[in-house]
Amino acid sequence: MGFDIQTLPWRRPLVPDWNRRYDALWAQLANADQVSQTDAATLSVEACVLANQRLGPLEQIKINKLAARLWKVAASGTLRRVRIAIFGNATLSLFAAHLKGSALARGMLLDTVESDFGTVTAFAMGAAQSTIEGPLDAALLSLDATAFARAERLLDIVKDAEVREAAAERLRALAVGVRTRLGVPVIVATVPAQPEDAISSIEHALLGSPARLVAAVNDEVRRGAEAGDWLMWDAAALAGEIGLHSWFDPVGRHHAKTPFASELCPIAADHLCRVLAAMTGKSGRALVLDLDNTIWGGVVGDDGVDGIQLGNGSAVGEAFLAVQRLALELRRRGVVLAVCSKNNEDVARRPFQEHPDMLLRLKDIAVFQANWVDKATNLKAIADALKLGIDALVFVDDNPVERERVRQQWPLAIVPELGEEPAYFPRLIVASGAFEHLPLAAEDVLRAGDYQATVSRQVQRDAAKDYDTYLGSLQMRMTITPFDRIGRARITQLINKSNQFNLTTRRYNEHDVARLEGDPAFLAWQVRLSDTFADNGMIAVVIVHKEAAVRWRIDTWLMSCRVLERGVEQTIMKELVDLARSQGCEELWGEFLKTERNALVTDFYDRMTFKPVEPAASNGDKRYVLKVSEFALLKSFIEVSQSA
Amino acid sequence: MKLMDQSAILARLTEIVRTLFDEYDGPVDASLNAKAVKQWDSLANVQFMVLVEQAFKVRFTVSEITGLKNVGELMQVIQKKLGH
């Protein structure tokens, strides 16, 4: 996997029915003045969802138009309306059009007013009348090097200082002038250095060079931002990230006076919208972290504290350390940290307490939600505990299914894509701009600690209202196959590795597994699951001993925790019962053998409508029976195919 | 992007024209030019050319951009660049 920031890789891929949904939305907005306030709220959210995807060039154009139309709908629902004036000495209209679409992706509705080309100075100095009508929230001042260029003799120390001072003064005068005349905060863009100015390696040490002039301007932008005179958009930093040769397009420059390559409008506009989002309080305030395979490698419930990959000694472990390092850096800036993990709470907490390489400790985590409840529900609990809106949460989870689940339930939560490679997780989180911020104040730096004290942990057990709809949308397909040679290695691995969703924790070696292939006294199933996102591969193993024709005993039932809460066990049980019934079996017996790690399935057979045959043994073991004829059908959203 | 015939090129250009100039409902053919389309001003032209560059993965020179008279000429330039 590579990393190309131009594709906005932190955004979700385009949904397959994007164009259909777009057309539907566009039609509903056809008559702006007839949209009711309630409709506007719903339509706004849909617009955000469509905008916040990895758009192709044509989709981007459509979203820009949609945003412009949405602005005209007076009641904008949940979207924050922002209106900015744009001052520049190049053609910024195209950029402005993209700003509207990019703002939409970040939960804002943006309108822009551009100053006439070349009138910046006159306006700022009070010589020209303002042509800007209506309220404003901010102004952007985006100038390129030609606004400051003044060629003087090289190597003249006095001239060099004069020219640089004059450039800085000019920048300051323009920024302060705009601010004074409009009475709104000014965002000043830094100036990227032209590749054509890089004649030698010593440009910055060459008195009177163009590079020194640009540097002087940028220094002044930084100074003013630090002093609180204006806000700063670091266009130069973005140009550096992209590469100056891509950023500057001399053809477009000569042809249309565009300040940078026009195909970069989406990333450039998004980058500025980060600053607008921070200005209007739309940035992420809390980082909600999944645990397994997100901040450490492996599954702590299965691998144990000693078995997870973290830290020195392993390349993968180093990558996860980098994720934790980023979390701590964000915390330093006032971002609150929370955990949202499908785990037993004590198991999930253990690495924080015991693993020597963990950088994150329990004291760093304001809310710790480790349970088996749906993550969308847990996210709401975290938001409530922190007294934050759900759109202030940034949910970081390596599992695309969990991300999609959260997006469906909370379309305005910030959920960056993470890709397949943990080494890129920190880069994607940062590039997403979710944590863009303005100059920090002392209270920001203290914030993370404050939350710690006030948060009361709460768990919401009520299942999300439309969880069934979600499960349906996953289009899950299950394949049940008897044990065979191909599956043997993976079956053995699951039998010996699964600890949490494992009713009996009986371990069998590859030889044992091979003997079960084709043994008529046993029913031995390997179960695979795929959905719209991925082929999850083998996710469950069930071994049933046909002790007698009318009585079967479930010897082993285990599942991967990746597919919990999706109705997998209900579906397998239905298939098992159907088969038992057709073969004349009357009773299914099951047992729960308690271990340190399988608390998750304590009530498994109760949920499967089995009846306990005796009170639990003193060691916690429980035995159950199901009269096959009394089996009540369990709800399932999975299409099953059985192969002999 | 090789081996595109005239009609395939026109089809893709049509998609761009329809998206960018969504208020224009006249025919899109080789004779179409900016004058016939109200939304096709100089700014839109910049955007149009960028979209064409992205769609065909080609780059235009300054003289090509300034010299084009209509969609037909644009199709010829694209074909040339795609190596026909």
XYZ file of C-alpha atoms in Angstrom:
728
model
C 0.000 0.000 0.000
C 1.222 3.444 -0.864
C 0.010 6.731 0.445
C -1.262 9.406 -1.894
C -2.653 12.352 -0.013
C -4.231 13.737 -3.183
C -6.825 10.963 -3.111
C -7.956 11.988 0.397
C -7.306 8.397 1.502
C -8.827 8.862 4.957
C -12.240 9.208 3.381
C -14.391 6.140 2.792
C -14.498 4.747 -0.741
C -17.362 5.860 -2.932
C -20.567 3.962 -2.137
C -21.774 1.941 -5.140
C -25.108 3.758 -5.434
C -23.619 7.223 -5.064
C -25.064 8.614 -8.279
C -28.561 7.358 -7.530
C -28.508 8.908 -4.074
C -27.085 12.108 -5.448
C -29.808 12.402 -8.076
C -32.478 11.752 -5.469
C -31.084 14.434 -3.190
C -30.674 16.892 -6.024
C -34.287 16.398 -7.034
C -35.481 17.003 -3.482
C -33.575 20.275 -3.362
C -34.922 21.412 -6.735
C -37.184 23.990 -5.157
C -35.084 25.474 -2.423
C -37.891 27.545 -0.928
C -40.202 24.568 -0.543
C -37.936 22.495 1.653
C -39.263 22.273 5.193
C -37.006 22.571 8.191
C -37.366 18.906 9.079
C -36.529 17.840 5.544
C -33.595 20.221 5.467
C -32.045 18.491 8.470
C -32.323 15.058 6.885
C -31.174 16.269 3.486
C -28.194 18.038 5.032
C -26.980 14.876 6.665
C -27.347 12.939 3.415
C -25.420 15.690 1.630
C -22.595 15.414 4.160
C -22.461 11.667 3.755
C -22.268 11.927 -0.034
C -19.625 14.647 0.153
C -17.431 12.853 2.673
C -16.297 10.075 0.350
C -13.403 9.515 -2.020
C -14.978 11.374 -4.911
C -13.916 11.172 -8.524
C -13.523 14.441 -10.469
C -17.099 14.431 -11.748
C -18.618 13.520 -8.391
C -16.622 16.381 -6.917
C -18.144 18.827 -9.398
C -21.601 17.572 -8.497
C -20.981 17.942 -4.787
C -19.731 21.495 -5.289
C -22.970 22.315 -7.068
C -25.017 20.557 -4.442
C -23.336 22.541 -1.680
C -24.051 25.782 -3.488
C -27.700 24.821 -3.826
C -27.971 23.659 -0.230
C -26.747 27.055 0.920
C -29.926 28.552 -0.488
C -32.108 26.332 1.690
C -32.600 28.745 4.524
C -32.893 26.254 7.357
C -29.744 24.247 7.095
C -30.454 21.672 9.747
C -27.395 20.385 11.486
C -24.888 22.079 9.223
C -22.937 25.038 10.415
C -23.231 27.946 7.990
C -19.996 29.776 7.281
C -19.497 32.688 4.921
C -16.038 33.867 4.006
C -14.533 36.595 1.858
C -11.596 35.591 -0.306
C -8.777 37.949 -1.179
C -6.011 36.886 -3.500
C -3.875 37.983 -6.397
C -4.586 34.920 -8.529
C -7.677 33.167 -9.880
C -9.283 31.634 -6.830
C -12.788 31.040 -8.207
C -12.202 27.382 -8.931
C -10.756 26.901 -5.473
C -13.787 28.710 -4.025
C -16.177 26.345 -5.811
C -14.345 23.369 -4.340
C -14.329 24.941 -0.890
C -18.114 24.615 -0.815
C -18.030 20.891 -1.516
C -15.141 20.319 0.877
C -16.874 22.225 3.657
C -19.890 19.980 3.244
C -17.714 16.933 3.863
C -16.741 18.480 7.195
C -20.249 19.330 8.308
C -20.307 22.949 7.194
C -22.253 24.880 4.608
C -19.994 27.442 3.023
C -20.591 30.483 0.919
C -17.776 32.566 -0.517
C -17.441 36.142 -1.707
C -14.446 36.924 -3.862
C -12.807 40.286 -4.151
C -12.119 41.572 -7.630
C -8.809 40.442 -8.930
C -6.055 42.830 -8.008
C -8.040 45.078 -5.669
C -6.705 43.534 -2.493
C -4.309 46.305 -1.649
C -6.700 49.118 -2.421
C -9.383 47.539 -0.292
C -7.156 46.723 2.613
C -5.726 50.222 2.667
C -9.189 51.753 2.640
C -8.899 53.224 -0.837
C -11.587 51.055 -2.402
C -15.170 50.625 -1.276
C -16.197 47.244 -0.036
C -18.347 45.381 -2.511
C -19.064 42.740 0.077
C -22.587 42.574 1.351
C -24.114 40.428 4.033
C -22.634 38.933 7.165
C -19.233 37.263 7.165
C -17.524 34.802 9.481
C -13.974 35.130 8.226
C -11.763 36.313 5.388
C -9.027 34.436 3.573
C -5.921 36.216 2.403
C -4.067 34.062 -0.078
C -1.228 35.714 -1.944
C 1.527 34.270 -4.040
C 5.136 35.393 -4.228
C 4.458 37.883 -7.010
C 2.590 40.060 -4.510
C 5.899 40.722 -2.778
C 8.568 40.312 -5.416
C 11.047 43.130 -5.738
C 14.296 42.300 -7.449
C 17.311 44.100 -6.047
C 21.037 43.630 -6.358
C 22.226 40.349 -4.839
C 24.671 40.142 -1.935
C 23.652 43.555 -0.591
C 23.044 43.039 3.089
C 21.177 46.323 3.514
C 18.918 45.815 0.502
C 18.238 42.219 1.530
C 17.002 43.314 4.941
C 14.974 46.154 3.441
C 13.214 43.967 0.918
C 12.356 41.305 3.458
C 11.105 43.836 5.967
C 9.004 45.542 3.314
C 7.450 42.197 2.349
C 6.614 41.373 5.951
C 5.159 44.835 6.478
C 3.083 44.576 3.344
C 1.687 41.233 4.440
C 0.865 42.630 7.862
C -0.753 45.729 6.444
C -2.947 43.687 4.137
C -4.020 41.220 6.802
C -4.709 43.833 9.441
C -6.382 46.076 6.857
C -8.810 43.348 5.807
C -9.502 42.455 9.406
C -10.174 46.055 10.379
C -12.392 46.824 7.429
C -14.457 43.674 7.645
C -14.369 43.134 11.378
C -13.899 39.377 11.098
C -10.934 37.052 11.724
C -8.524 36.780 8.812
C -6.960 33.493 7.752
C -3.593 34.157 6.143
C -2.117 31.552 3.818
C 1.580 30.813 3.805
C 3.343 31.041 0.444
C 4.844 27.896 -1.114
C 8.276 28.334 -2.693
C 8.427 28.023 -6.469
C 10.577 25.137 -7.734
C 11.912 27.573 -10.343
C 13.484 29.582 -7.515
C 15.611 26.650 -6.396
C 18.568 27.532 -8.600
C 21.167 26.559 -6.031
C 21.398 24.785 -2.719
C 22.245 28.008 -0.948
C 19.215 30.073 -1.929
C 18.282 30.776 1.662
C 21.828 31.884 2.388
C 21.982 34.096 -0.686
C 21.272 37.728 0.191
C 18.556 39.099 -2.083
C 17.284 35.730 -3.394
C 13.570 35.157 -4.106
C 13.589 32.242 -1.643
C 14.574 34.567 1.196
C 11.736 36.896 0.326
C 9.158 34.109 0.482
C 10.654 32.888 3.743
C 10.354 36.389 5.211
C 6.664 36.506 4.303
C 6.028 33.105 5.837
C 7.900 34.041 8.997
C 5.600 37.021 9.333
C 2.517 34.837 8.805
C 3.721 32.604 11.646
C 4.539 35.525 13.926
C 1.085 37.040 13.458
C -0.594 33.695 14.078
C 1.384 33.197 17.254
C 0.477 36.688 18.454
C -3.203 36.094 17.703
C -3.365 38.780 15.013
C -4.772 36.338 12.505
C -5.273 32.643 11.840
C -2.952 30.712 9.600
C -3.521 28.289 6.757
C -0.261 26.517 6.010
C -0.622 26.128 2.266
C 3.151 25.940 2.003
C 3.190 22.892 4.269
C 0.503 21.218 2.177
C 2.402 22.023 -1.029
C 5.434 20.400 0.566
C 3.464 17.294 1.481
C 2.197 16.988 -2.069
C 5.447 18.019 -3.723
C 6.166 21.407 -5.225
C 6.416 20.096 -8.764
C 2.876 18.792 -8.540
C 1.617 21.801 -6.636
C 2.741 24.395 -9.154
C 1.390 23.971 -12.654
C 3.039 26.497 -14.975
C 0.550 25.772 -17.753
C -2.431 26.677 -15.616
C -0.539 29.594 -14.170
C 0.138 31.131 -17.602
C -3.197 30.189 -19.061
C -5.588 31.075 -16.284
C -3.593 32.573 -13.400
C -4.477 29.640 -11.188
C -2.302 29.705 -8.043
C -1.713 25.942 -8.022
C -2.530 22.917 -10.174
C -6.298 22.867 -10.553
C -6.601 19.121 -10.098
C -5.361 19.698 -6.539
C -8.423 21.791 -5.699
C -10.077 18.983 -3.686
C -7.128 18.398 -1.365
C -6.291 22.102 -1.090
C -9.896 23.013 -0.353
C -10.182 20.258 2.213
C -7.003 21.491 3.858
C -8.377 25.004 4.271
C -11.723 23.613 5.430
C -9.878 21.907 8.263
C -9.026 25.370 9.562
C -12.620 26.555 9.096
C -13.797 23.439 10.918
C -11.467 24.184 13.804
C -12.704 27.788 13.822
C -16.329 26.761 14.029
C -15.812 24.014 16.583
C -16.183 21.154 14.111
C -12.850 19.507 14.826
C -12.570 16.245 16.698
C -12.461 16.627 20.483
C -12.074 12.999 21.494
C -10.115 10.109 20.037
C -11.998 6.851 20.495
C -9.682 3.894 20.048
C -10.390 0.283 19.309
C -7.808 -1.993 20.972
C -7.102 -5.300 19.192
C -5.143 -4.701 15.982
C -5.558 -0.952 16.378
C -3.270 -0.006 19.271
C -1.585 -3.390 19.577
C -1.211 -6.349 17.251
C -3.291 -9.449 17.873
C -6.307 -10.184 20.042
C -5.617 -9.879 23.751
C -8.545 -12.129 24.656
C -7.038 -14.947 22.604
C -3.330 -14.212 22.635
C -3.049 -13.015 26.214
C -1.108 -10.005 27.474
C 2.148 -11.762 26.638
C 1.011 -12.651 23.157
C 0.035 -9.265 21.762
C 2.464 -7.541 19.424
C 3.652 -4.276 20.822
C 6.908 -2.466 21.010
C 10.499 -3.233 20.545
C 11.580 -6.408 18.942
C 8.943 -6.591 16.248
C 8.325 -4.390 13.241
C 4.585 -4.761 13.662
C 4.879 -3.963 17.351
C 6.739 -0.758 16.518
C 3.953 0.332 14.210
C 1.373 -0.004 16.978
C 3.607 1.914 19.364
C 3.539 4.762 16.855
C -0.270 4.783 17.062
C -0.063 5.085 20.839
C 2.541 7.810 20.566
C 0.203 9.814 18.358
C -2.659 9.331 20.814
C -0.499 10.742 23.590
C 0.604 13.670 21.461
C -3.045 14.476 20.769
C -3.843 14.168 24.441
C -1.146 16.732 25.143
C -3.145 19.091 22.924
C -6.369 18.633 24.823
C -7.888 15.773 22.859
C -9.670 13.367 25.188
C -8.854 9.684 24.797
C -11.433 6.927 25.062
C -11.485 3.185 24.432
C -14.228 1.319 22.615
C -13.474 -2.384 22.353
C -15.318 -5.663 22.047
C -13.668 -7.443 24.926
C -14.234 -8.445 28.505
C -13.371 -5.346 30.435
C -10.811 -6.937 32.737
C -9.076 -8.599 29.787
C -9.012 -5.323 27.869
C -7.570 -3.396 30.798
C -4.800 -5.848 31.485
C -2.279 -4.677 28.857
C -2.697 -1.099 30.131
C -1.766 -2.319 33.578
C 0.725 -5.061 32.867
C 2.353 -4.798 29.452
C 5.773 -3.154 29.829
C 5.767 -1.592 26.339
C 2.365 0.089 26.558
C 2.713 3.872 26.249
C -0.954 4.430 26.986
C -1.963 3.793 30.568
C -5.380 3.697 32.189
C -4.877 7.188 33.575
C -4.737 8.492 29.999
C -8.147 7.056 29.101
C -11.155 9.127 30.104
C -13.807 6.553 29.183
C -13.109 2.846 28.914
C -15.925 0.982 27.136
C -14.966 -2.664 26.814
C -17.945 -4.946 26.468
C -19.788 -6.916 23.821
C -22.333 -4.281 22.958
C -22.562 -2.897 19.450
C -19.956 -0.150 18.968
C -22.396 2.454 17.689
C -24.220 2.164 21.006
C -20.967 2.357 22.921
C -19.941 5.441 20.995
C -23.092 7.201 22.129
C -22.329 6.192 25.700
C -18.847 7.675 25.351
C -20.211 10.908 23.888
C -22.732 11.175 26.724
C -20.114 10.451 29.366
C -17.875 13.161 27.934
C -20.825 15.494 27.372
C -19.758 15.880 23.758
C -21.758 15.640 20.571
C -21.269 12.451 18.622
C -19.751 14.513 15.781
C -16.922 15.544 18.110
C -15.755 11.917 18.341
C -13.084 10.494 16.068
C -13.507 6.738 15.917
C -10.377 4.799 15.048
C -10.871 1.093 14.393
C -9.001 -1.248 12.062
C -12.159 -3.215 11.292
C -14.060 -1.864 8.246
C -17.280 -3.491 9.388
C -17.208 -1.632 12.704
C -16.391 1.621 10.933
C -19.301 1.150 8.572
C -21.646 0.266 11.395
C -20.733 3.474 13.215
C -21.065 5.557 10.056
C -24.510 4.163 9.367
C -25.756 4.941 12.846
C -23.876 8.227 13.291
C -23.281 9.755 9.871
C -21.664 12.845 11.363
C -19.143 11.057 13.578
C -15.611 11.312 12.221
C -14.469 7.868 11.106
C -11.212 7.852 9.130
C -10.291 4.956 6.894
C -7.165 3.206 8.155
C -6.161 0.907 5.306
C -4.527 -2.461 5.799
C -1.118 -1.470 7.080
C -0.761 -0.400 10.730
C 2.406 1.519 9.871
C 0.182 3.999 8.018
C -2.452 4.379 10.757
C -0.871 7.471 12.351
C -0.346 9.148 9.010
C -3.956 8.596 7.969
C -5.293 9.865 11.282
C -3.203 13.026 11.014
C -3.872 13.535 7.305
C -7.600 13.305 7.958
C -7.292 16.672 9.674
C -9.762 15.468 12.269
C -7.693 17.108 14.982
C -6.847 20.355 13.228
C -6.728 23.075 15.815
C -6.255 26.787 16.290
C -3.492 28.229 18.472
C -3.808 26.453 21.795
C -4.738 28.166 25.005
C -3.715 27.101 28.477
C -7.147 25.555 29.103
C -6.806 23.311 26.053
C -3.658 21.824 27.469
C -5.402 21.118 30.746
C -8.581 19.791 29.193
C -7.727 16.132 28.829
C -6.999 15.845 32.537
C -10.230 17.563 33.530
C -12.356 15.081 31.704
C -10.754 12.305 33.654
C -12.132 13.595 36.900
C -15.674 14.299 35.812
C -16.476 11.348 33.638
C -18.746 8.718 35.072
C -18.587 5.485 33.196
C -21.834 4.347 31.738
C -22.810 1.475 29.547
C -25.815 1.456 27.322
C -27.113 -2.025 26.829
C -30.113 -1.106 24.731
C -29.465 -2.279 21.242
C -29.406 0.379 18.568
C -32.790 1.047 17.085
C -32.088 -0.038 13.574
C -29.463 -2.644 14.165
C -31.494 -5.148 12.168
C -31.463 -2.833 9.164
C -27.742 -2.652 9.469
C -27.320 -6.402 9.641
C -29.500 -6.743 6.579
C -27.357 -4.264 4.683
C -24.239 -6.331 5.295
C -25.554 -9.015 2.925
C -23.813 -11.735 4.879
C -23.313 -15.123 3.297
C -22.368 -18.171 5.335
C -20.890 -21.384 4.009
C -20.986 -24.500 6.149
C -18.683 -27.324 5.097
C -17.712 -30.569 6.825
C -14.091 -30.778 7.967
C -11.792 -31.430 5.045
C -8.126 -31.439 4.169
C -8.094 -27.881 2.876
C -9.549 -26.491 6.077
C -7.543 -28.713 8.396
C -4.735 -26.321 9.325
C -7.030 -23.368 9.957
C -9.499 -25.528 11.915
C -6.689 -26.751 14.141
C -5.475 -23.194 14.616
C -8.935 -21.964 15.630
C -9.436 -24.886 18.006
C -6.162 -24.152 19.731
C -6.262 -20.366 19.689
C -9.847 -19.382 20.458
C -10.412 -18.598 24.101
C -13.251 -16.157 24.410
C -16.067 -17.462 22.280
C -15.335 -21.051 23.129
C -17.866 -23.122 25.048
C -15.649 -26.018 26.048
C -12.086 -24.990 25.144
C -11.240 -28.542 24.148
C -7.978 -28.585 22.215
C -7.414 -31.005 19.358
C -4.304 -31.410 17.284
C -4.169 -31.715 13.523
C -4.221 -35.483 13.733
C -7.440 -35.424 15.802
C -8.996 -33.021 13.341
C -8.052 -35.253 10.415
C -9.743 -38.219 12.094
C -13.001 -36.268 12.326
C -13.085 -35.857 8.550
C -15.738 -38.287 7.367
C -16.303 -39.925 10.787
C -20.029 -40.851 10.747
C -20.294 -40.588 14.540
C -19.463 -36.898 14.371
C -20.798 -33.848 12.716
C -17.827 -31.541 12.244
C -18.423 -28.157 10.655
C -16.166 -25.398 9.460
C -18.055 -22.169 8.896
C -17.053 -19.292 6.665
C -18.635 -15.867 6.410
C -18.414 -13.117 3.837
C -20.183 -9.778 3.646
C -20.205 -6.669 1.511
C -16.870 -5.619 2.933
C -14.778 -8.685 3.029
C -14.452 -12.386 3.033
C -13.913 -13.043 6.714
C -12.710 -16.557 6.015
C -13.303 -19.342 8.515
C -14.995 -17.871 11.567
C -16.462 -20.815 13.452
C -15.942 -24.477 14.206
C -18.635 -26.801 15.554
C -18.129 -30.445 16.511
C -21.164 -32.509 17.482
C -20.929 -36.060 18.787
C -23.840 -38.253 17.684
C -23.789 -40.257 20.915
C -27.097 -41.889 20.085
C -29.526 -41.634 17.206
C -31.885 -39.496 19.256
C -29.309 -37.648 21.356
C -26.484 -35.516 20.027
C -23.958 -33.713 22.200
C -22.225 -30.476 21.171
C -18.592 -31.190 21.940
C -17.068 -27.992 20.618
C -18.522 -24.653 19.610
C -16.168 -21.777 19.006
C -16.206 -18.562 17.014
C -13.929 -15.742 16.023
C -14.696 -12.572 17.961
C -14.490 -10.571 14.760
C -18.026 -11.561 13.833
C -19.814 -11.104 17.134
C -23.237 -9.511 17.357
C -24.081 -10.413 13.806
C -26.380 -13.337 14.323
C -23.782 -15.906 13.287
C -24.373 -18.263 16.209
C -28.163 -18.073 15.811
C -27.821 -19.014 12.164
C -25.491 -21.954 12.797
C -27.790 -23.200 15.559
C -30.781 -23.094 13.236
C -28.874 -25.132 10.657
C -27.807 -27.614 13.301
C -31.327 -28.033 14.646
C -32.751 -28.439 11.136
C -30.246 -31.163 10.390
C -30.818 -32.925 13.728
C -34.553 -32.892 13.152
C -34.205 -34.313 9.637
C -32.019 -37.131 10.911
C -34.388 -38.103 13.707
C -32.390 -36.661 16.590
C -34.655 -35.525 19.442
C -32.336 -33.875 21.935
C -29.302 -31.646 21.578
C -27.051 -31.489 24.623
C -24.658 -28.673 25.256
C -22.213 -27.682 27.945
C -20.425 -24.602 29.097
C -17.052 -25.329 30.649
C -15.898 -22.235 32.460
C -12.350 -20.973 31.957
C -10.508 -17.759 32.816
C -11.328 -16.334 29.441
C -14.721 -17.489 28.208
C -17.032 -15.371 30.358
C -18.431 -14.032 27.096
C -20.354 -17.244 26.460
C -21.570 -17.965 30.005
C -25.177 -17.536 28.857
C -24.705 -18.816 25.341
C -27.042 -21.791 25.659
C -29.647 -19.726 27.476
C -29.644 -17.333 24.533
C -29.974 -20.289 22.190
C -33.146 -21.297 24.092
C -31.584 -24.401 25.671
C -32.758 -25.411 29.185
C -30.292 -26.011 32.007
C -30.467 -29.637 33.186
C -29.075 -29.000 36.649
C -27.831 -26.001 38.656
C -24.368 -24.792 37.676
C -21.546 -26.806 39.198
C -19.391 -25.170 41.851
C -16.664 -24.555 39.279
C -19.170 -22.677 37.059
C -19.720 -25.433 34.496
C -23.249 -25.740 33.163
C -25.105 -28.416 31.211
C -28.050 -27.822 28.925
C -30.504 -29.642 26.732
C -32.726 -28.604 23.858
C -35.763 -30.565 22.777
C -35.389 -30.249 19.043
C -39.159 -30.108 18.552
C -39.388 -27.078 20.858
C -36.733 -24.997 19.161
C -37.922 -21.445 18.579
C -36.618 -19.889 15.416
C -33.970 -17.252 16.038
C -33.722 -14.154 13.925
C -31.111 -14.375 11.195
C -29.854 -12.041 8.499
C -27.495 -14.486 6.904
C -27.916 -16.430 3.728
C -26.583 -19.963 4.212
C -25.213 -22.456 1.766
C -24.351 -25.950 2.960
C -22.116 -28.277 1.068
C -22.698 -31.936 1.809
C -6.459 4.634 -22.193
C -5.133 3.523 -25.568
C -7.322 2.364 -28.410
C -10.222 4.741 -27.883
C -12.267 5.432 -30.923
C -13.961 8.728 -31.717
C -17.289 7.730 -30.257
C -15.766 6.550 -26.990
C -13.909 9.854 -26.647
C -17.062 11.803 -27.430
C -19.046 9.759 -24.914
C -16.633 10.657 -22.163
C -16.523 14.309 -23.170
C -20.318 14.318 -23.187
C -20.366 13.076 -19.597
C -18.076 15.930 -18.587
C -20.118 18.526 -20.483
C -23.368 17.280 -18.964
C -21.937 17.336 -15.443
C -20.214 20.690 -15.638
C -22.772 22.464 -17.809
C -25.861 20.922 -16.313
C -28.140 23.678 -17.573
C -27.217 23.040 -21.204
C -29.529 20.536 -22.856
C -28.538 20.887 -26.519
C -26.580 18.285 -28.483
C -22.968 17.480 -27.645
C -21.078 16.817 -30.857
C -17.901 17.833 -32.650
C -19.254 21.255 -33.561
C -20.061 22.262 -29.965
C -18.114 25.246 -28.652
C -18.121 27.473 -25.592
C -20.273 30.143 -27.237
C -23.195 27.748 -27.466
C -23.176 27.052 -23.729
C -24.134 29.773 -21.288
C -22.225 28.243 -18.344
C -19.045 27.784 -20.384
C -17.122 30.886 -19.360
C -13.371 31.215 -19.035
C -13.349 29.866 -15.496
C -15.510 26.898 -16.417
C -13.158 26.295 -19.312
C -10.251 25.874 -16.914
C -12.266 23.363 -14.980
C -13.392 21.654 -18.166
C -9.846 21.213 -19.418
C -8.709 19.820 -16.054
C -11.540 17.282 -16.115
C -10.621 16.277 -19.664
C -6.982 15.871 -18.627
C -8.024 13.696 -15.697
C -10.495 11.634 -17.710
C -8.008 10.782 -20.450
C -4.854 10.971 -18.350
C -3.263 13.445 -20.752
C -1.716 16.886 -20.383
C -2.370 19.828 -22.677
C 0.133 22.483 -23.584
C -0.582 26.177 -23.249
C -0.886 26.520 -27.023
C -3.260 23.582 -27.286
C -5.539 25.000 -24.627
C -5.644 28.446 -26.176
C -5.936 27.210 -29.763
C -8.949 24.909 -29.518
C -12.083 26.022 -31.398
C -14.612 23.299 -30.590
C -15.153 19.798 -29.229
C -14.097 18.244 -32.534
C -10.643 19.825 -32.359
C -10.356 18.749 -28.759
C -11.153 15.171 -29.792
C -8.390 15.292 -32.390
C -5.849 16.521 -29.856
C -6.885 13.801 -27.421
C -6.627 11.139 -30.104
C -3.193 12.330 -31.067
C -2.057 12.237 -27.459
C -3.438 8.757 -26.950
C -1.218 7.651 -29.802
C -3.644 7.017 -32.643
